[in-house]
Amino acid sequence: MKGLLRNVSALALASFASAFVSPSSRASLPRSSLSSTTETSTVSNSYSAPDEEIERRRNLAIISHPDSGKTTMTEKLLLYGGALQQAGAVRMKGEQRATQSDFMEMEKERGISISATVMSFDYRTMHINILDTPGHQDFSEDTYRALAAADNAVMLLDAAKGLEPQTRKLFEVARMRGLPLFTFANKMDRPALSPYELMDQIEAEFGLETYPCLWPIGDGDRFKGVLDRMDNVVHLFDRGDRKSKAEVEQVPMGDLETLKARIDDDELYEKLIEDQELLEELISPLDMDRVMEGQQSPLFFGSAMTNFGVQLFLDKFLDMGTKPAPRLARRMEEGPKGKKAKAQESADDDEPNDLILPEHEEFTGFVFKTQANLDPKHRDRLAYIRVVSGKFEKGMKVGHSRSKHGKKYNLAQAQTLFGSDRESVEVAYPGDVIGINNPGAFAIGDTLYTGTDKVAFPGIPSFSPEVFAYIRSPNPSSFKSFRKGIDQLLAEGAVQSLRQRNDDGGGPLILAAVGQLQFEVVQARLRSEYNVESDLEPIGYDLARWVDGGWDAVDKADADGKLFNIMIVQDRWQRPVLLFRNEWKAASLQEEEKYLELKPWSRPPAFE
C-alpha cells in the first residue's frame, strides 16, 4: 500500500479542508464575509437555531492507527456518557455483547472498523456526537469524510507504540482541517513508553506542544491511576469488571500521607511527587487559544479497556472542546427575475465567498457519508447530514447544491443515529448529525439548504484508487440482484466504478479502491445483504488520474502517441480517467501534456 496521501495533491486536501474555520481565527476574517450571517437579530425566521442549543453541542472524531483501542474507547465513552448500560467488546467472548459502533458482520468477524459510524447522546447538559472512524488504511477515505463533519479530533495512541504510520497520516488531515486536537495515550494497563517519550515524539514529529491534563501513575500491572493536573487531585482506580464503570477513589494531591498509603508503592509515590514538580517547572501553561489553533494539544493518559481515565477525559473534553464551528461556503444569489447572478466577492464560482455561522438564519448542511441497508429488511438508503447552521425540521423543503435552482426536496423523515440503531427526530441543530432517506439524489459532498440563495460548501473529493479489478456475477439468474447491490454500494462510496469508454452499462464493470480489503467488503456485503456471489479479476494498474481537459484532450494525446501502456476508461459520469502502472508515468504525462489537466481526485458533477 503506497498510502492515500501520496496520491492526493496538497491542492486537493486544501480544498477539502477549506470549509472549516478554526474558532480562534474567526475574528480575523474580513468583515464583509460575515454580511449574510450577522444580521440574525433583525431577521425573524423559523429556521434560526436557539443559542442555547448551539452552545451545548459538541462533536468529535476519533482517529488512530489500527488496534490502538479506538472502538473500545468509543464504547467506554458511551458507557460513561450513560448511553450504554454495559460496554461491548471488539472481540466477543462468552456473554460479552458486540460493540455499538462495529455492527457490520465483517466488522464483528475481523474485529476492525470498516465504516465510520455516528453515536449521538446526551451527557450532563451537553449533546454529544461521536464519529468512530476506521483505522485500517484501506478505509482511510471514510475517515477523511468523517473528519469533514467534525469540529474536534481525538488522536488515540497505543502508549506502548507511540506514533504509528496511520496516526501520522490522519494527524496531517486533522491539522489541514484546523481541528482542535486532543491526545489520549491508551493501554496504560500494559507496559508503556515513558510519558515524556510520548510527549517528545509528538513534538518532534508534529511540531505540536502537549499539555498533560492527566498524568499516569505507573503502567502495566502497576498502573494505579492518574493525577488530574487541572484540579490537583489523584484518581486511584480499582481493577474490576471491564464492562462496567471503574471504582475510583479521589485523593487531593496535598494529602501526601493518605496518598502514599493508597498508592502503596514507594517508587511510584516518589516518582509522582518528582513528576509533578518537574511538569510545573518545564511545561508551558494550557492556552485554549493555541489549542483551538492546533498549536497545543491537551494530553490524557488512561486505559479504555479497564475504564481508567475515560470519564475524566469526557468531562474535560466537554469543558475544552469547541462548539459547532462556522464554515466557508459559496453562495449564489438570485436576481429579481430568477436568473443566476454572479457570486458575491468572487470571480470564480467554485471558490467560497461567504462564511456560514451556526447562528445563520437559514438551515444548511452537507452530506459526508451515505449508507445502504442499515435495515436489510427494507433495503433503505441513508445520507448522513452534518447540520452547519439553522434548525432542521421534519418535513422541511430544501434546495440541493447540484440541482437546478428552484428544485426542492422534501425531507419527510430523519433519524438520529446510534451505530446501526435509529430514532425518528423532529428537529436538529448545528453540530448534529442526522440520517435522511436518500432517493438516490444525494451524494457525498452535496449541500442542502433553505432560503432563496443557493449555498454550496466545498465538496469532499473521491481520492485516487490504487487497486483495480473487473467484477462479474457468475450466476446470470441473479444478475438483477447483483446489479442492484453494486449500484447501492457504489452510491455509498464504498468503492468507485469505471467502464471502458462509450460503455453504456453493458460491458464489464471495473471496481477501483484504495486497498484490497475494500474489495473483500464489497463481496462480503453482496453475499450477506443481496444473496449474490461475485468474481473479481485484478487489473495490473496502480493509480488513476481524472482528465479535467475532457475527451478532446484525451483524443489529442492518444493521437500523438502519448498514452501508450495507459488504460483509457470513464467514471460513472462518463468523464475520462487514465489508469497508470506507476507513479513515474503519471507524473511525466502530467508534466509534458499539461492540457490534459490531470487530477488525482474527483467530485460529483452538477446536475445542470
CSV table of C-alpha atoms in Angstrom, one decimal, residues 97-518:
chain,number,residue,atom,x,y,z
A,97,ARG,CA,-22.1,-8.0,23.8
A,98,ALA,CA,-21.0,-6.7,20.4
A,99,THR,CA,-19.8,-3.1,20.2
A,100,GLN,CA,-22.4,-0.4,19.2
A,101,SER,CA,-20.2,1.2,16.6
A,102,ASP,CA,-19.0,-2.0,14.8
A,103,PHE,CA,-22.3,-3.5,13.7
A,104,MET,CA,-21.5,-4.9,10.2
A,105,GLU,CA,-20.9,-8.7,10.1
A,106,MET,CA,-17.4,-8.3,8.7
A,107,GLU,CA,-16.5,-5.9,11.5
A,108,LYS,CA,-17.7,-8.4,14.1
A,109,GLU,CA,-15.8,-11.2,12.4
A,110,ARG,CA,-12.5,-9.4,12.0
A,111,GLY,CA,-12.6,-7.1,15.0
A,112,ILE,CA,-11.9,-4.0,12.9
A,113,SER,CA,-13.9,-0.9,12.0
A,114,ILE,CA,-14.7,-0.8,8.3
A,115,SER,CA,-17.1,2.1,8.1
A,116,ALA,CA,-17.4,5.4,10.0
A,117,THR,CA,-20.3,5.4,12.4
A,118,VAL,CA,-22.1,8.1,14.4
A,119,MET,CA,-23.3,7.9,18.0
A,120,SER,CA,-25.4,10.7,19.5
A,121,PHE,CA,-26.3,11.0,23.1
A,122,ASP,CA,-26.9,13.5,26.0
A,123,TYR,CA,-24.5,13.8,28.9
A,124,ARG,CA,-24.8,16.3,31.7
A,125,THR,CA,-26.3,19.3,30.0
A,126,MET,CA,-24.5,18.6,26.7
A,127,HIS,CA,-25.4,16.8,23.4
A,128,ILE,CA,-22.5,14.8,22.0
A,129,ASN,CA,-21.9,13.3,18.6
A,130,ILE,CA,-19.1,10.8,18.4
A,131,LEU,CA,-17.7,9.8,15.0
A,132,ASP,CA,-15.9,6.5,15.2
A,133,THR,CA,-13.7,6.1,12.2
A,134,PRO,CA,-11.9,3.2,10.6
A,135,GLY,CA,-8.3,2.8,11.5
A,136,HIS,CA,-7.2,0.5,8.7
A,137,GLN,CA,-5.5,2.3,5.8
A,138,ASP,CA,-7.7,0.6,3.2
A,139,PHE,CA,-10.7,2.6,4.6
A,140,SER,CA,-8.9,5.9,5.1
A,141,GLU,CA,-11.2,7.7,2.7
A,142,ASP,CA,-14.2,7.1,5.0
A,143,THR,CA,-12.1,8.6,7.9
A,144,TYR,CA,-11.4,11.7,5.9
A,145,ARG,CA,-15.1,12.1,5.2
A,146,ALA,CA,-15.9,11.8,8.9
A,147,LEU,CA,-13.2,14.4,9.7
A,148,ALA,CA,-15.1,16.8,7.3
A,149,ALA,CA,-18.1,16.6,9.7
A,150,ALA,CA,-16.1,17.0,12.9
A,151,ASP,CA,-15.3,20.1,15.0
A,152,ASN,CA,-12.8,18.4,17.3
A,153,ALA,CA,-10.5,15.4,16.9
A,154,VAL,CA,-9.1,12.9,19.4
A,155,MET,CA,-5.8,11.3,18.5
A,156,LEU,CA,-5.7,7.9,20.2
A,157,LEU,CA,-2.2,6.4,20.7
A,158,ASP,CA,-1.1,3.0,21.9
A,159,ALA,CA,1.1,4.0,24.8
A,160,ALA,CA,3.4,1.1,24.2
A,161,LYS,CA,4.0,2.0,20.5
A,162,GLY,CA,3.7,5.8,20.3
A,163,LEU,CA,3.1,7.3,16.9
A,164,GLU,CA,2.4,4.9,14.1
A,165,PRO,CA,2.0,5.3,10.3
A,166,GLN,CA,-1.7,5.7,10.1
A,167,THR,CA,-1.8,8.1,13.1
A,168,ARG,CA,0.7,10.3,11.3
A,169,LYS,CA,-1.4,10.4,8.1
A,170,LEU,CA,-4.6,11.2,9.9
A,171,PHE,CA,-2.9,13.8,12.0
A,172,GLU,CA,-1.9,15.7,8.9
A,173,VAL,CA,-5.5,15.7,7.6
A,174,ALA,CA,-6.8,16.9,11.0
A,175,ARG,CA,-4.2,19.7,11.0
A,176,MET,CA,-5.1,20.8,7.5
A,177,ARG,CA,-8.7,21.0,8.7
A,178,GLY,CA,-7.6,23.2,11.6
A,179,LEU,CA,-9.3,20.9,14.1
A,180,PRO,CA,-8.5,21.3,17.8
A,181,LEU,CA,-6.7,18.1,18.7
A,182,PHE,CA,-6.9,16.2,21.9
A,183,THR,CA,-4.5,13.3,22.6
A,184,PHE,CA,-5.3,10.2,24.6
A,185,ALA,CA,-2.5,7.7,25.4
A,186,ASN,CA,-4.3,4.4,25.7
A,187,LYS,CA,-3.5,1.0,27.0
A,188,MET,CA,-1.6,2.2,30.1
A,189,ASP,CA,-2.7,-1.1,31.8
A,190,ARG,CA,0.1,-2.6,29.7
A,191,PRO,CA,3.8,-1.9,29.7
A,192,ALA,CA,4.1,1.5,28.1
A,193,LEU,CA,6.7,4.1,26.9
A,194,SER,CA,7.6,6.9,29.3
A,195,PRO,CA,5.1,9.7,29.2
A,196,TYR,CA,8.0,12.1,28.5
A,197,GLU,CA,9.0,9.9,25.5
A,198,LEU,CA,5.4,10.1,24.1
A,199,MET,CA,5.4,13.9,24.5
A,200,ASP,CA,8.8,14.2,22.8
A,201,GLN,CA,7.6,12.1,19.9
A,202,ILE,CA,4.6,14.3,19.3
A,203,GLU,CA,6.5,17.5,19.5
A,204,ALA,CA,9.4,16.2,17.4
A,205,GLU,CA,7.3,14.8,14.5
A,206,PHE,CA,4.3,17.1,14.5
A,207,GLY,CA,5.7,20.3,16.0
A,208,LEU,CA,2.8,20.1,18.4
A,209,GLU,CA,3.3,21.0,22.0
A,210,THR,CA,1.3,18.9,24.5
A,211,TYR,CA,-0.1,19.8,27.9
A,212,PRO,CA,-0.6,16.8,30.2
A,213,CYS,CA,-4.0,17.2,31.8
A,214,LEU,CA,-3.9,13.7,33.2
A,215,TRP,CA,-0.6,12.2,34.3
A,216,PRO,CA,-0.2,8.4,34.8
A,217,ILE,CA,0.9,6.8,38.0
A,218,GLY,CA,2.8,3.7,36.8
A,219,ASP,CA,1.9,1.4,33.8
A,220,GLY,CA,1.2,-2.2,33.1
A,221,ASP,CA,0.3,-4.2,36.3
A,222,ARG,CA,1.5,-1.3,38.4
A,223,PHE,CA,-0.9,1.3,36.8
A,224,LYS,CA,-2.6,2.8,39.8
A,225,GLY,CA,-4.4,5.8,38.3
A,226,VAL,CA,-3.8,9.3,37.2
A,227,LEU,CA,-3.1,12.8,38.5
A,228,ASP,CA,-5.6,15.4,37.4
A,229,ARG,CA,-3.3,18.3,37.0
A,230,MET,CA,-6.2,20.7,36.3
A,231,ASP,CA,-7.7,20.0,39.8
A,232,ASN,CA,-4.6,18.7,41.6
A,233,VAL,CA,-6.4,15.6,42.6
A,234,VAL,CA,-5.2,12.0,42.2
A,235,HIS,CA,-7.7,9.4,40.9
A,236,LEU,CA,-6.9,5.9,42.0
A,237,PHE,CA,-8.7,3.0,40.3
A,238,ASP,CA,-9.7,-0.5,41.4
A,239,ARG,CA,-9.5,-3.1,38.7
A,240,GLY,CA,-13.0,-4.5,38.3
A,241,ASP,CA,-15.4,-5.6,35.7
A,242,ARG,CA,-14.2,-4.3,32.3
A,243,LYS,CA,-17.8,-4.0,31.1
A,244,SER,CA,-18.9,-1.6,33.9
A,245,LYS,CA,-17.6,1.7,35.3
A,246,ALA,CA,-14.4,1.6,37.3
A,247,GLU,CA,-14.4,2.2,41.0
A,248,VAL,CA,-12.5,5.4,41.7
A,249,GLU,CA,-11.0,6.9,44.9
A,250,GLN,CA,-10.1,10.6,44.8
A,251,VAL,CA,-7.2,11.9,47.0
A,252,PRO,CA,-6.1,15.5,47.0
A,253,MET,CA,-2.5,15.9,45.9
A,254,GLY,CA,-1.8,17.9,49.1
A,255,ASP,CA,-2.8,14.9,51.3
A,256,LEU,CA,0.5,13.2,51.0
A,257,GLU,CA,0.1,10.8,53.9
A,258,THR,CA,-3.1,9.3,52.5
A,259,LEU,CA,-1.8,9.4,49.0
A,260,LYS,CA,1.3,7.4,49.9
A,261,ALA,CA,-0.7,4.8,51.8
A,262,ARG,CA,-3.3,4.4,49.0
A,263,ILE,CA,-0.7,4.1,46.2
A,264,ASP,CA,1.1,1.5,48.3
A,265,ASP,CA,4.3,1.6,46.2
A,266,ASP,CA,7.1,3.8,47.4
A,267,GLU,CA,8.8,4.0,44.0
A,268,LEU,CA,5.6,5.1,42.2
A,269,TYR,CA,4.8,7.6,45.0
A,270,GLU,CA,8.2,9.2,44.8
A,271,LYS,CA,8.1,9.4,41.1
A,272,LEU,CA,4.7,11.1,41.2
A,273,ILE,CA,6.0,13.8,43.5
A,274,GLU,CA,9.0,14.3,41.3
A,275,ASP,CA,6.9,14.3,38.1
A,276,GLN,CA,4.5,16.9,39.5
A,277,GLU,CA,7.3,19.3,40.3
A,278,LEU,CA,9.1,18.8,37.0
A,279,LEU,CA,5.9,19.3,35.0
A,280,GLU,CA,5.1,22.6,36.8
A,281,GLU,CA,8.6,23.9,36.0
A,282,LEU,CA,9.0,22.7,32.4
A,283,ILE,CA,5.6,22.6,30.8
A,284,SER,CA,4.0,25.7,29.3
A,285,PRO,CA,0.6,26.6,30.7
A,286,LEU,CA,-2.5,25.4,28.9
A,287,ASP,CA,-3.6,28.0,26.4
A,288,MET,CA,-7.0,27.3,24.9
A,289,ASP,CA,-6.4,29.8,22.1
A,290,ARG,CA,-3.4,27.8,21.0
A,291,VAL,CA,-5.4,24.6,21.4
A,292,MET,CA,-8.1,25.9,19.1
A,293,GLU,CA,-5.4,26.9,16.5
A,294,GLY,CA,-4.0,23.4,16.6
A,295,GLN,CA,-0.7,24.5,18.2
A,296,GLN,CA,-1.1,22.8,21.6
A,297,SER,CA,-2.8,19.5,22.4
A,298,PRO,CA,-4.3,18.6,25.8
A,299,LEU,CA,-2.8,15.2,26.7
A,300,PHE,CA,-4.6,12.4,28.6
A,301,PHE,CA,-3.4,9.0,29.9
A,302,GLY,CA,-5.6,6.1,30.7
A,303,SER,CA,-6.9,2.6,29.7
A,304,ALA,CA,-10.2,2.3,27.8
A,305,MET,CA,-10.2,-1.5,28.3
A,306,THR,CA,-10.1,-1.2,32.1
A,307,ASN,CA,-12.1,2.1,32.2
A,308,PHE,CA,-9.2,4.1,33.7
A,309,GLY,CA,-9.3,7.8,32.9
A,310,VAL,CA,-12.2,7.7,30.4
A,311,GLN,CA,-14.7,9.6,32.4
A,312,LEU,CA,-12.1,12.2,33.3
A,313,PHE,CA,-11.3,12.7,29.6
A,314,LEU,CA,-15.0,13.0,28.7
A,315,ASP,CA,-15.7,15.6,31.4
A,316,LYS,CA,-12.7,17.7,30.4
A,317,PHE,CA,-13.4,17.5,26.7
A,318,LEU,CA,-16.9,18.9,27.3
A,319,ASP,CA,-15.2,21.9,29.0
A,320,MET,CA,-12.4,22.4,26.5
A,321,GLY,CA,-13.9,21.3,23.1
A,322,THR,CA,-15.2,23.8,20.7
A,323,LYS,CA,-18.9,24.3,19.9
A,324,PRO,CA,-20.0,23.9,16.3
A,325,ALA,CA,-17.7,25.9,14.0
A,326,PRO,CA,-18.6,28.2,11.1
A,327,ARG,CA,-17.9,27.0,7.6
A,328,LEU,CA,-16.8,28.8,4.4
A,329,ALA,CA,-19.2,28.3,1.5
A,330,ARG,CA,-20.0,29.5,-2.0
A,331,ARG,CA,-23.3,31.5,-2.0
A,332,MET,CA,-25.1,32.3,-5.2
A,333,GLU,CA,-27.8,35.0,-5.3
A,334,GLU,CA,-30.9,35.0,-7.4
A,335,GLY,CA,-31.8,38.1,-9.5
A,336,PRO,CA,-35.3,39.6,-9.4
A,337,LYS,CA,-36.3,37.5,-12.5
A,338,GLY,CA,-34.9,34.3,-11.1
A,339,LYS,CA,-31.7,34.4,-13.2
A,340,LYS,CA,-28.4,33.3,-11.6
A,341,ALA,CA,-26.3,36.3,-10.5
A,342,LYS,CA,-22.6,36.4,-10.1
A,343,ALA,CA,-21.2,35.1,-6.8
A,344,GLN,CA,-20.5,37.8,-4.3
A,345,GLU,CA,-16.9,38.8,-3.9
A,346,SER,CA,-15.5,36.1,-6.2
A,347,ALA,CA,-15.0,35.9,-9.9
A,348,ASP,CA,-14.6,32.1,-9.6
A,349,ASP,CA,-17.9,30.4,-8.8
A,350,ASP,CA,-16.0,27.4,-7.3
A,351,GLU,CA,-14.4,29.5,-4.6
A,352,PRO,CA,-16.0,30.0,-1.2
A,353,ASN,CA,-17.2,33.6,-0.8
A,354,ASP,CA,-19.2,33.6,2.4
A,355,LEU,CA,-18.9,32.5,6.0
A,356,ILE,CA,-21.9,30.5,7.3
A,357,LEU,CA,-22.2,30.8,11.1
A,358,PRO,CA,-24.2,28.3,13.2
A,359,GLU,CA,-26.4,31.2,14.0
A,360,HIS,CA,-27.2,31.9,10.4
A,361,GLU,CA,-31.0,32.3,9.9
A,362,GLU,CA,-31.3,29.5,7.3
A,363,PHE,CA,-30.7,25.8,7.5
A,364,THR,CA,-27.6,24.5,5.8
A,365,GLY,CA,-25.9,21.1,6.0
A,366,PHE,CA,-23.8,18.8,3.9
A,367,VAL,CA,-23.6,15.1,3.1
A,368,PHE,CA,-20.4,13.4,4.3
A,369,LYS,CA,-21.5,9.8,4.1
A,370,THR,CA,-24.1,7.5,2.6
A,371,GLN,CA,-25.1,4.1,3.7
A,372,ALA,CA,-27.3,1.3,2.3
A,373,ASN,CA,-29.1,-1.5,4.2
A,374,LEU,CA,-28.8,-0.3,7.8
A,375,ASP,CA,-32.1,-2.1,7.9
A,376,PRO,CA,-31.7,-5.0,5.5
A,377,LYS,CA,-35.4,-5.9,5.6
A,378,HIS,CA,-36.3,-2.6,4.0
A,379,ARG,CA,-33.3,-2.0,1.7
A,380,ASP,CA,-33.1,1.5,2.9
A,381,ARG,CA,-30.5,4.2,1.9
A,382,LEU,CA,-29.5,6.9,4.2
A,383,ALA,CA,-27.5,10.1,3.7
A,384,TYR,CA,-25.6,11.4,6.8
A,385,ILE,CA,-26.0,15.1,7.1
A,386,ARG,CA,-23.9,17.4,9.3
A,387,VAL,CA,-26.0,20.4,10.2
A,388,VAL,CA,-23.9,23.6,9.9
A,389,SER,CA,-26.5,26.3,10.5
A,390,GLY,CA,-30.1,26.9,11.4
A,391,LYS,CA,-32.6,24.3,12.6
A,392,PHE,CA,-33.6,21.2,10.8
A,393,GLU,CA,-37.3,20.5,11.0
A,394,LYS,CA,-39.0,17.3,9.9
A,395,GLY,CA,-40.9,17.8,6.6
A,396,MET,CA,-38.9,20.9,5.6
A,397,LYS,CA,-38.2,21.6,1.9
A,398,VAL,CA,-34.6,22.2,0.9
A,399,GLY,CA,-32.5,23.1,-2.1
A,400,HIS,CA,-29.7,21.0,-3.3
A,401,SER,CA,-26.3,22.3,-4.4
A,402,ARG,CA,-26.1,20.2,-7.6
A,403,SER,CA,-29.7,20.7,-8.7
A,404,LYS,CA,-31.2,23.5,-10.7
A,405,HIS,CA,-32.2,26.5,-8.7
A,406,GLY,CA,-35.8,26.3,-7.5
A,407,LYS,CA,-35.9,22.5,-7.3
A,408,LYS,CA,-36.8,21.4,-3.8
A,409,TYR,CA,-36.6,18.1,-1.9
A,410,ASN,CA,-39.0,17.2,0.9
A,411,LEU,CA,-37.1,15.9,4.0
A,412,ALA,CA,-40.1,13.9,5.3
A,413,GLN,CA,-38.2,11.7,7.6
A,414,ALA,CA,-35.0,12.0,9.6
A,415,GLN,CA,-33.3,9.9,12.2
A,416,THR,CA,-30.7,10.4,14.9
A,417,LEU,CA,-28.0,7.8,14.7
A,418,PHE,CA,-26.5,5.4,17.3
A,419,GLY,CA,-24.4,3.0,15.3
A,420,SER,CA,-27.0,0.9,13.4
A,421,ASP,CA,-29.8,2.0,15.7
A,422,ARG,CA,-32.0,4.9,14.7
A,423,GLU,CA,-34.8,7.0,16.2
A,424,SER,CA,-37.0,9.4,14.4
A,425,VAL,CA,-36.1,13.1,15.0
A,426,GLU,CA,-38.3,16.2,14.7
A,427,VAL,CA,-35.6,18.8,15.0
A,428,ALA,CA,-31.8,19.0,14.8
A,429,TYR,CA,-29.3,21.9,15.4
A,430,PRO,CA,-25.8,22.9,14.3
A,431,GLY,CA,-23.3,20.2,15.1
A,432,ASP,CA,-25.8,17.4,14.9
A,433,VAL,CA,-25.5,14.5,12.5
A,434,ILE,CA,-28.8,13.1,11.2
A,435,GLY,CA,-29.7,10.5,8.7
A,436,ILE,CA,-32.2,11.3,5.9
A,437,ASN,CA,-33.7,8.9,3.4
A,438,ASN,CA,-31.7,9.1,0.2
A,439,PRO,CA,-33.8,8.7,-3.0
A,440,GLY,CA,-30.5,8.5,-4.9
A,441,ALA,CA,-30.1,12.2,-5.5
A,442,PHE,CA,-27.8,12.9,-2.6
A,443,ALA,CA,-24.1,12.2,-3.0
A,444,ILE,CA,-21.1,12.7,-0.7
A,445,GLY,CA,-20.2,16.4,-0.6
A,446,ASP,CA,-23.6,17.7,-1.5
A,447,THR,CA,-25.1,20.7,0.3
A,448,LEU,CA,-28.7,21.1,1.4
A,449,TYR,CA,-30.1,24.5,2.3
A,450,THR,CA,-33.2,26.7,2.8
A,451,GLY,CA,-33.7,30.2,1.6
A,452,THR,CA,-33.5,31.9,-1.8
A,453,ASP,CA,-29.7,31.9,-2.1
A,454,LYS,CA,-28.0,28.8,-3.4
A,455,VAL,CA,-25.3,27.5,-1.0
A,456,ALA,CA,-22.5,25.1,-1.6
A,457,PHE,CA,-19.8,24.0,0.9
A,458,PRO,CA,-16.6,22.8,-0.7
A,459,GLY,CA,-17.0,19.3,-1.9
A,460,ILE,CA,-15.4,16.2,-0.5
A,461,PRO,CA,-13.3,14.6,-3.2
A,462,SER,CA,-13.0,10.9,-4.0
A,463,PHE,CA,-9.3,10.2,-3.9
A,464,SER,CA,-7.2,8.2,-6.4
A,465,PRO,CA,-7.7,4.5,-6.1
A,466,GLU,CA,-4.7,2.1,-6.2
A,467,VAL,CA,-6.2,-1.3,-6.9
A,468,PHE,CA,-8.5,-2.2,-9.8
A,469,ALA,CA,-10.5,-5.3,-10.8
A,470,TYR,CA,-13.2,-6.4,-13.0
A,471,ILE,CA,-16.3,-7.7,-11.1
A,472,ARG,CA,-18.8,-10.1,-12.6
A,473,SER,CA,-21.8,-12.1,-11.5
A,474,PRO,CA,-21.1,-15.8,-12.0
A,475,ASN,CA,-24.8,-16.6,-12.0
A,476,PRO,CA,-26.9,-15.0,-14.8
A,477,SER,CA,-30.1,-15.7,-12.9
A,478,SER,CA,-29.1,-13.4,-10.0
A,479,PHE,CA,-27.8,-10.6,-12.2
A,480,LYS,CA,-30.7,-8.2,-11.2
A,481,SER,CA,-29.8,-8.5,-7.5
A,482,PHE,CA,-26.1,-8.3,-8.3
A,483,ARG,CA,-26.7,-5.0,-10.2
A,484,LYS,CA,-28.8,-3.5,-7.5
A,485,GLY,CA,-26.3,-4.4,-4.9
A,486,ILE,CA,-23.4,-2.9,-6.9
A,487,ASP,CA,-25.3,0.3,-7.6
A,488,GLN,CA,-26.2,0.9,-3.9
A,489,LEU,CA,-22.6,0.1,-2.7
A,490,LEU,CA,-21.2,2.5,-5.4
A,491,ALA,CA,-23.6,5.2,-4.2
A,492,GLU,CA,-22.2,4.8,-0.7
A,493,GLY,CA,-18.7,5.5,-2.0
A,494,ALA,CA,-17.6,2.1,-0.7
A,495,VAL,CA,-15.6,1.8,-3.9
A,496,GLN,CA,-15.5,3.6,-7.3
A,497,SER,CA,-16.6,2.3,-10.6
A,498,LEU,CA,-15.1,2.6,-14.1
A,499,ARG,CA,-16.0,1.3,-17.5
A,500,GLN,CA,-14.5,1.2,-21.0
A,501,ARG,CA,-15.1,4.4,-23.0
A,502,ASN,CA,-18.6,4.6,-24.5
A,503,ASP,CA,-19.8,1.7,-22.4
A,504,ASP,CA,-23.4,2.5,-21.6
A,505,GLY,CA,-23.6,-0.3,-18.9
A,506,GLY,CA,-23.5,-3.5,-21.0
A,507,GLY,CA,-19.8,-4.1,-20.7
A,508,PRO,CA,-17.6,-5.3,-17.9
A,509,LEU,CA,-17.6,-3.2,-14.7
A,510,ILE,CA,-14.3,-2.2,-13.2
A,511,LEU,CA,-14.1,-1.6,-9.4
A,512,ALA,CA,-11.5,0.8,-8.1
A,513,ALA,CA,-10.4,1.0,-4.5
A,514,VAL,CA,-7.8,2.4,-2.2
A,515,GLY,CA,-7.0,-1.1,-0.8
A,516,GLN,CA,-7.7,-4.7,-1.4
A,517,LEU,CA,-9.8,-5.0,1.8
A,518,GLN,CA,-12.4,-2.8,0.2
